Coordinates of C-alpha atoms and ligand atoms in Angstrom, one line a residue:
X456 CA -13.8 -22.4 -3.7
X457 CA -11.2 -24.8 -4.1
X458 CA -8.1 -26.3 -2.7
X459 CA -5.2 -25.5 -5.1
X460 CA -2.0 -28.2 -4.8
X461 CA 1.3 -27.5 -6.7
X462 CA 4.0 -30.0 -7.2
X463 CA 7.4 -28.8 -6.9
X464 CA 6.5 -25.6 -6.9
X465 CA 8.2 -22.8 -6.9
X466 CA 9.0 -20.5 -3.9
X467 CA 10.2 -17.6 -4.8
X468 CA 7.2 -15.6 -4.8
X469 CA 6.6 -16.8 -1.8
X470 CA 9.3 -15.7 0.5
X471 CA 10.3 -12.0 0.6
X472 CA 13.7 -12.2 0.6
X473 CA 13.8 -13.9 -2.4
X474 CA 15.4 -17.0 -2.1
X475 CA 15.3 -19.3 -5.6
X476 CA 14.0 -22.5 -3.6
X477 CA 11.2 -25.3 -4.0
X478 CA 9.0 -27.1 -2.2
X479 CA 7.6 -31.0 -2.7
X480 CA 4.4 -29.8 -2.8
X481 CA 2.2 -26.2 -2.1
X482 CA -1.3 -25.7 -0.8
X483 CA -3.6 -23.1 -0.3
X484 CA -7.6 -23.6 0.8
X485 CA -9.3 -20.5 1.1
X486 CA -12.0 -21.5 4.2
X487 CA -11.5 -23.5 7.2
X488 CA -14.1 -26.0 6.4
X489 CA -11.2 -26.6 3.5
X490 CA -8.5 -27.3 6.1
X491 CA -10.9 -29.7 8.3
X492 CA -11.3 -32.0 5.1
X493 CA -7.6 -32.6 4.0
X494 CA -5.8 -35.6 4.3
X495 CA -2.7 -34.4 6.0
X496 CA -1.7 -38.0 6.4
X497 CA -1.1 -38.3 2.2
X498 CA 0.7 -35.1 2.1
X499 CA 4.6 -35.2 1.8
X500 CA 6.1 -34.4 5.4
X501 CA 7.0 -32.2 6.8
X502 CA 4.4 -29.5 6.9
X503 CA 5.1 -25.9 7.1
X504 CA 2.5 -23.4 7.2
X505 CA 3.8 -20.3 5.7
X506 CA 1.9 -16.6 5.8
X507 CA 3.5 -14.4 3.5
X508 CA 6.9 -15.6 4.3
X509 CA 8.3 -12.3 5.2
X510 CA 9.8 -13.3 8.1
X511 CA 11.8 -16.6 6.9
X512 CA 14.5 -17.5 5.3
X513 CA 14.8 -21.2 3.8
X514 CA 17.7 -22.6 3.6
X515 CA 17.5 -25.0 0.9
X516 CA 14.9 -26.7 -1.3
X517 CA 11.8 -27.7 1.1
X518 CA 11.3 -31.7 1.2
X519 CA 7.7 -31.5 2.5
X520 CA 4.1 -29.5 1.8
X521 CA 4.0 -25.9 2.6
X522 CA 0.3 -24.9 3.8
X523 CA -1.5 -21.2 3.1
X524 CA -4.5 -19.7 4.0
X525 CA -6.0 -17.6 1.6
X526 CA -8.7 -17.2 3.9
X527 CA -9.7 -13.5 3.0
X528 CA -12.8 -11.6 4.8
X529 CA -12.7 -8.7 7.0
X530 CA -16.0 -8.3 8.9
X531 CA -16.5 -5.8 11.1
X532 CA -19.0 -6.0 14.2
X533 CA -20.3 -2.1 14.6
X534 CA -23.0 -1.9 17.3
X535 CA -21.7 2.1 18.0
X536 CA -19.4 0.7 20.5
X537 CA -16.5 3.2 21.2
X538 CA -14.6 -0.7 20.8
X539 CA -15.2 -1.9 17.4
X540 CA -14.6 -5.8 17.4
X541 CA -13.0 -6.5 13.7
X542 CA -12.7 -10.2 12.9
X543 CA -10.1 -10.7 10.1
X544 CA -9.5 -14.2 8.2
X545 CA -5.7 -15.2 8.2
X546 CA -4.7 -15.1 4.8
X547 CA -5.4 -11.4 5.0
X548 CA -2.9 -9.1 3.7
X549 CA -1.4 -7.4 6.7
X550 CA -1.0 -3.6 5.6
X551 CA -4.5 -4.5 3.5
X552 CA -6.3 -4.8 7.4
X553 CA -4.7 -1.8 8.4
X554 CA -5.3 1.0 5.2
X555 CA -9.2 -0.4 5.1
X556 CA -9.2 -0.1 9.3
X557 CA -7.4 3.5 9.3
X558 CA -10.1 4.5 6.0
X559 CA -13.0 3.9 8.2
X560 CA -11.5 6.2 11.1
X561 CA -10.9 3.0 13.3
X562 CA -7.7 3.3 15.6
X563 CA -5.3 1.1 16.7
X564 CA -3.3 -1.0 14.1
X565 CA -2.4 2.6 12.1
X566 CA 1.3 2.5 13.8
X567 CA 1.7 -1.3 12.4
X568 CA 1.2 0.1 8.6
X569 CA 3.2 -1.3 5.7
X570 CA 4.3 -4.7 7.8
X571 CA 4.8 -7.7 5.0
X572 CA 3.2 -10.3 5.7
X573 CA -0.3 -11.9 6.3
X574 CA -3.1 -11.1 9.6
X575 CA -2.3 -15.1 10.5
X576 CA 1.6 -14.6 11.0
X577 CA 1.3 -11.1 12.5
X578 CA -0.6 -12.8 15.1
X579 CA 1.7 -15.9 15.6
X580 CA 4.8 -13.3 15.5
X581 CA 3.7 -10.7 17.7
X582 CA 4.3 -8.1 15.2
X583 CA 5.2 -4.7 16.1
X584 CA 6.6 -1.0 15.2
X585 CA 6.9 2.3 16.2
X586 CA 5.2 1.6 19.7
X587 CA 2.9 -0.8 19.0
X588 CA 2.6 -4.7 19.2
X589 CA 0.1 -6.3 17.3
X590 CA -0.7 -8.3 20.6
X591 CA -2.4 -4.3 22.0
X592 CA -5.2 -4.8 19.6
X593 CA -5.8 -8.2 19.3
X594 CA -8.8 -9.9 21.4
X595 CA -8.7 -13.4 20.2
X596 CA -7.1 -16.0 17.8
X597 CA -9.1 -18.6 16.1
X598 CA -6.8 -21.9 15.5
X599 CA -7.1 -25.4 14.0
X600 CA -5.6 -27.7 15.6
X601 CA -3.6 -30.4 13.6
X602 CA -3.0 -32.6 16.8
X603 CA -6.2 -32.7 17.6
X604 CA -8.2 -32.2 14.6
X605 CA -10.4 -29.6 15.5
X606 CA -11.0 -25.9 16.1
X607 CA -9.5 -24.0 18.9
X608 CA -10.0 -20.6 20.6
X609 CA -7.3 -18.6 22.4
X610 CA -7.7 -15.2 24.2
X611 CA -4.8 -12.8 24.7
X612 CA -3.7 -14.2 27.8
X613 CA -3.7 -17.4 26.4
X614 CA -1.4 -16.9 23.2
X615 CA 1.4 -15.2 26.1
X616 CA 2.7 -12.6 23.8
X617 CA 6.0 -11.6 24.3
X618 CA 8.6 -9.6 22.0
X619 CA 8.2 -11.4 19.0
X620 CA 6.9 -14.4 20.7
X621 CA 3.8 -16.4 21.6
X622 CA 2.6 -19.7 22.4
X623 CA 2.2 -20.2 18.6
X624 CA 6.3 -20.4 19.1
X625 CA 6.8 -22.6 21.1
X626 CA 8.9 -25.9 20.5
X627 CA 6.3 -28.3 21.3
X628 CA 3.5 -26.2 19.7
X629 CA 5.8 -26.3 16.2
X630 CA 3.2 -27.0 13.6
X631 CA 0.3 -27.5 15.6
X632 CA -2.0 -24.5 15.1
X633 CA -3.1 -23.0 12.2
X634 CA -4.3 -19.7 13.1
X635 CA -7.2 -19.7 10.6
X636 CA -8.7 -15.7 12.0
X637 CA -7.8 -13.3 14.4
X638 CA -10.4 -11.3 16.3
X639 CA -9.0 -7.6 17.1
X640 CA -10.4 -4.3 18.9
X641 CA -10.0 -1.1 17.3
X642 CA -11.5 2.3 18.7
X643 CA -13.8 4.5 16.8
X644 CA -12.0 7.4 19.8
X645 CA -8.7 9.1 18.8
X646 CA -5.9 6.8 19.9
X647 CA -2.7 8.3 18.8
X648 CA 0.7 6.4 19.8
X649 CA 3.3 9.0 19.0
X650 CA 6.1 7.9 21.7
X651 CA 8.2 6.2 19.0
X652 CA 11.4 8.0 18.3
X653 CA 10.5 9.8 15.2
X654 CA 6.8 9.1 15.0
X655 CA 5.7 13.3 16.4
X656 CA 8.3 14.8 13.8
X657 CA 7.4 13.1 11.1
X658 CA 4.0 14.2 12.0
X659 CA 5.4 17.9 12.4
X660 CA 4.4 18.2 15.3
X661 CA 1.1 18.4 15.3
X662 CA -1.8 16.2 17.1
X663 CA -3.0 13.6 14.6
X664 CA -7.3 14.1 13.9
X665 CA -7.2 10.3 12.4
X666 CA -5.3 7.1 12.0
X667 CA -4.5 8.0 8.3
X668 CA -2.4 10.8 9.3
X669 CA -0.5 8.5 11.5
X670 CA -0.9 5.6 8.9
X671 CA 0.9 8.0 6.4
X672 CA 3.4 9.3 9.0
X673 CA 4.5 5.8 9.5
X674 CA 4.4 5.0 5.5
X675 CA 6.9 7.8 5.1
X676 CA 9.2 6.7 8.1
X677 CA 9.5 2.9 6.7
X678 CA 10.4 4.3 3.1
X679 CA 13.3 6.1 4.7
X680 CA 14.8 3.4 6.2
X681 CA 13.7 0.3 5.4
X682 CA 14.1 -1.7 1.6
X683 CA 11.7 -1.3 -0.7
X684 CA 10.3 -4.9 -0.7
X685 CA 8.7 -4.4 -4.5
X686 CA 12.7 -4.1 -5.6
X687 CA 14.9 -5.2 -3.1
X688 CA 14.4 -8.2 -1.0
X689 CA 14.5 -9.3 2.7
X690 CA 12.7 -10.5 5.7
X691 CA 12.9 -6.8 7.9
X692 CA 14.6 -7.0 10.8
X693 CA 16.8 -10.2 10.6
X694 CA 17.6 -10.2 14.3
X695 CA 16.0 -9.4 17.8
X696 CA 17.0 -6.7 20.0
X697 CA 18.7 -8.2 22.6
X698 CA 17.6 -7.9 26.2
X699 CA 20.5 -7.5 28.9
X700 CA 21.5 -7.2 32.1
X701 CA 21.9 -3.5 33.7
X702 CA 25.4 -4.3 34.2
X703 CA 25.9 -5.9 30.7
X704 CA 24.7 -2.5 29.2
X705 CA 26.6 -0.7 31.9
X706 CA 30.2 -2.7 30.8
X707 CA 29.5 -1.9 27.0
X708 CA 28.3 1.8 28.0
X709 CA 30.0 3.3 31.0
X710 CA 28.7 6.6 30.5
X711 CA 24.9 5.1 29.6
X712 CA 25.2 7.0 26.0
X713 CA 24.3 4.2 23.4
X714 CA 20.9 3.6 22.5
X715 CA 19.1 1.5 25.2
X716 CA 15.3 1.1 26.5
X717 CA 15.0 0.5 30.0
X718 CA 12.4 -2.1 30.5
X719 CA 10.3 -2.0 33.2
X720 CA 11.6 -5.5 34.9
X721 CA 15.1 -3.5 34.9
X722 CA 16.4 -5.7 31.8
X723 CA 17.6 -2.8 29.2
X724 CA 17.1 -3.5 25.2
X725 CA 19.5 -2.6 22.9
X726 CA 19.0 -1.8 19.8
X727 CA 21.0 -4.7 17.6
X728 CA 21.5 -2.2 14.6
X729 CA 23.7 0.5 16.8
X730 CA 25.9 -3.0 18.1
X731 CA 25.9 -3.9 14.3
X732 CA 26.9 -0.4 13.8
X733 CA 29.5 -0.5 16.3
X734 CA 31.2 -3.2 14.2
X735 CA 31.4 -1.3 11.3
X736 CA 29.1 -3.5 9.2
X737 CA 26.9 -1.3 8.0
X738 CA 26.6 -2.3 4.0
X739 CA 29.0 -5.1 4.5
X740 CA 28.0 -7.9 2.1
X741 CA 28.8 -11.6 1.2
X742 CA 28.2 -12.8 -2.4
X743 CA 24.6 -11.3 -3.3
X744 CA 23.5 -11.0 0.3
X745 CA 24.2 -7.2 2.2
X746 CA 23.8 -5.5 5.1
X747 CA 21.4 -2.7 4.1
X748 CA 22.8 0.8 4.4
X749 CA 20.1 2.6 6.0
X750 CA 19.3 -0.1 8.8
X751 CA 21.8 -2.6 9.2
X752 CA 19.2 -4.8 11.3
X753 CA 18.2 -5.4 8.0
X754 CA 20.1 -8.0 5.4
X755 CA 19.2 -7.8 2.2
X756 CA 19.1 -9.7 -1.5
X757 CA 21.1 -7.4 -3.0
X758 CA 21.8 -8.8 -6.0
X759 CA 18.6 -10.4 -6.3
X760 CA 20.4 -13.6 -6.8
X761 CA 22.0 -14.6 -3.1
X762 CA 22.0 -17.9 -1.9
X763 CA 20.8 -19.2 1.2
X764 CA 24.3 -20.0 1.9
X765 CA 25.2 -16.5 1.4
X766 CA 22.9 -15.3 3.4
X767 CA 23.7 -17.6 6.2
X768 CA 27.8 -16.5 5.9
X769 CA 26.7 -12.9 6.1
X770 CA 24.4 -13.8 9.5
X771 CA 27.6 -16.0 11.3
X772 CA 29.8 -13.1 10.3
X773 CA 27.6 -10.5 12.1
X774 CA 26.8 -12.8 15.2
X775 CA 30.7 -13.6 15.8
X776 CA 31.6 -10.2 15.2
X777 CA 29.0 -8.7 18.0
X778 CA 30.1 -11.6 20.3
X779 CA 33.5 -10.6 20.1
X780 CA 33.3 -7.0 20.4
X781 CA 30.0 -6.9 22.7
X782 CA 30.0 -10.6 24.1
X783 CA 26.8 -10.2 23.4
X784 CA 25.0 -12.9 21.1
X785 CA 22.4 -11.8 18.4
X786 CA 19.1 -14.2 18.1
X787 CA 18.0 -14.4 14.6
X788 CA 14.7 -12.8 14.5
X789 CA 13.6 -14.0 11.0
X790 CA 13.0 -18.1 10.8
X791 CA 15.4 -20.6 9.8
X792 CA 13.3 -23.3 7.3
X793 CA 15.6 -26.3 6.7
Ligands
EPU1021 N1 20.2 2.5 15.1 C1 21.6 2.7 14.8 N2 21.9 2.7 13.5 C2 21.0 2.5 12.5 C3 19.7 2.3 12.8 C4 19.3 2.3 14.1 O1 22.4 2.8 15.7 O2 21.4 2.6 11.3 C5 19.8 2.5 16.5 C6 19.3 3.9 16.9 O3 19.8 4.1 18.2 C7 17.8 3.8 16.8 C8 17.6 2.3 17.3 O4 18.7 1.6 16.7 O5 17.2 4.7 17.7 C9 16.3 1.8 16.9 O6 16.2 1.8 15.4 P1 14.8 1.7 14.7 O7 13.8 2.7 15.3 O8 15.0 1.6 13.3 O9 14.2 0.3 15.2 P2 14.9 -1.2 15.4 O10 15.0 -1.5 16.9 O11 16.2 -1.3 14.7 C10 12.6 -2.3 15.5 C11 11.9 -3.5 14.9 C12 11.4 -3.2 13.5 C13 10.4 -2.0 13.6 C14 11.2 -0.8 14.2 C15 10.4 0.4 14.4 C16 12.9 -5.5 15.9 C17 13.7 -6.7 15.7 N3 12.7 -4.7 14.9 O12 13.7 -2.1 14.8 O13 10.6 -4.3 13.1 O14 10.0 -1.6 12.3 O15 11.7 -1.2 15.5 O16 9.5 0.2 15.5 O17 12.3 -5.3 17.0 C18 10.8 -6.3 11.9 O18 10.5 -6.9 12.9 O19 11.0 -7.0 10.8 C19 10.9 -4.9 11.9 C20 11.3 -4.2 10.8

């Protein structure tokens, strides 16, 4: 056990997209009583925790310390409970949570399979997919507090999950907590989610007997759609669907035939990669950075080599384009590190 600091170190394998960046300094502890005892006072500001960086995209050289749990244990608490309470450290490989869960027969996270990213930012992010938020099976998140300098519990209701949102989010929360474990509730009874567009064919149809069916179901969905992240990189989805008025969707779609969600408050969601669509941007690209062919929610390294700056043209170019065709403006979904 050991604290491990890098000087201007490099970040490249630390953000999916890819970006060629630094930071001051990097630092990963791998328990919490690791955190407690660092000097965060000493360490060059600002600080940034960082999961697996799948869902940011810096846009420079980072001046300060990035943080990272690599705290890595997955313990599960079986009394022969239907429930099965699974407590998972932070620094947890995502998609390594859910093919261990889905092996055991557990249900719930099966629909949230091949997700980048660590257990810690899946919790801050509200991660979701195909039906399922990660915010359904979680019970309780386990923080340290920088503010404070001590330990912190929050239950569900506490961490107000929203759509890709949570009190982790929040302005005056911004580097605060460091979710350190997450406490989730699988079932040991069938669970299946099929509602998903998609999610019963790829199935074929028939009635799933255990979360690996769905877990593979999923697997083969992504892969059809989404960048391989071992070859091409990205942070998924690079912006939110946005949420509109009826009358909004009613201007852009008199006769109610795009792609919408009707959400039970009567707000509808659209989906951003059918407006994208719309504006014929599919595969559009700026220097090394794209719009990916099979999912233009999706922008992508393509060259291996973009910029920041590249990637930031290709983002203003989609946002005004939407505005002016849609007057609808796109929220990034992935984080902007300056
Ligand atoms: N669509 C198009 N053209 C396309 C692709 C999609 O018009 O090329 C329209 C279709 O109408 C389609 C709809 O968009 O039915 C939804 O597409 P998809 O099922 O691919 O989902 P999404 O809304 O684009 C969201 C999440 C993804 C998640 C999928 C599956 C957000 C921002 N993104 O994408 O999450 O995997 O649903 O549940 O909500 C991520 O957050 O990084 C991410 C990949």
């Amino acid at each position: 056990m050991a604290v491990r600091i890098f000087d201007n170190h490099d970040l490249s394998g630390h953000n999916t997209f890819g970006m060629k960046v630094s930071c001051a300094r990097y630092l990963e502890y791998e328990s919490v009583a690791e955190l407690e005892a660092l000097d965060f006072d000493s360490l060059p500001s600002p600080l940034l925790h960082v999961g697996g960086g799948s869902n940011l995209l810096f846009s420079g050289d980072f001046k300060g310390t990035i943080l990272h749990s690599a705290i890595r244990y997955i313990k599960y608490v079986d009394l022969g409970f239907d429930d099965v309470p699974v407590m998972v450290g932070a620094g947890v490989t995502f998609d390594d949570f859910v093919a261990q869960t889905c092996s055991h027969g557990l249900w719930g996270a099966e629909n949230l399979s091949l997700i980048p990213g660590e257990v810690g930012g899946a919790a801050v992010q509200n991660i979701g997919a195909y039906g399922v938020e990660v915010c359904d099976i979680i019970s309780g998140v386990v923080c340290y507090d920088l503010h404070k300098r001590k330990k912190i519990k929050f239950s569900t209701e506490e961490c107000h999950y929203g759509y890709r949102d949570s009190i982790f989010k929040r302005p005056e929360n911004k580097g605060r907590y460091v979710v350190t474990g997450v406490l989730f509730r699988l079932s040991r009874k069938p669970k299946p989610r099929l509602e998903y567009k998609g999610v019963r064919e790829a199935l074929g149809g028939a009635v799933p007997k255990t979360p690996q069916e769905v877990r593979d179901a999923i697997i083969r969905i992504r892969r059809e759609k989404l960048p391989d992240p071992a070859v091409t990189g990205s942070a998924g989805s690079f912006f939110k669907n946005p949420v509109v008025a009826r009358e909004v969707f009613e201007r852009i779609s008199p006769d109610g035939s795009a792609p919408h969600f009707d959400l039970p408050d009567g707000m509808v969601k659209i989906p951003a990669a059918w407006l994208i669509d719309q504006c014929g941007l599919r595969g559009a690209s700026h220097g090394g950075a794209a719009v990916h062919e099979k999912q233009p929610l999706v922008i992508i390294n393509a060259s291996g080599k973009a910029s920041p700056e590249e990637v930031l043209t290709l983002e203003r170019k989609i946002i005004s384009e939407v505005e002016n065709k849609f007057g609808i403006t796109l929220q990034p979904e992935v984080v902007h590190v300056s």
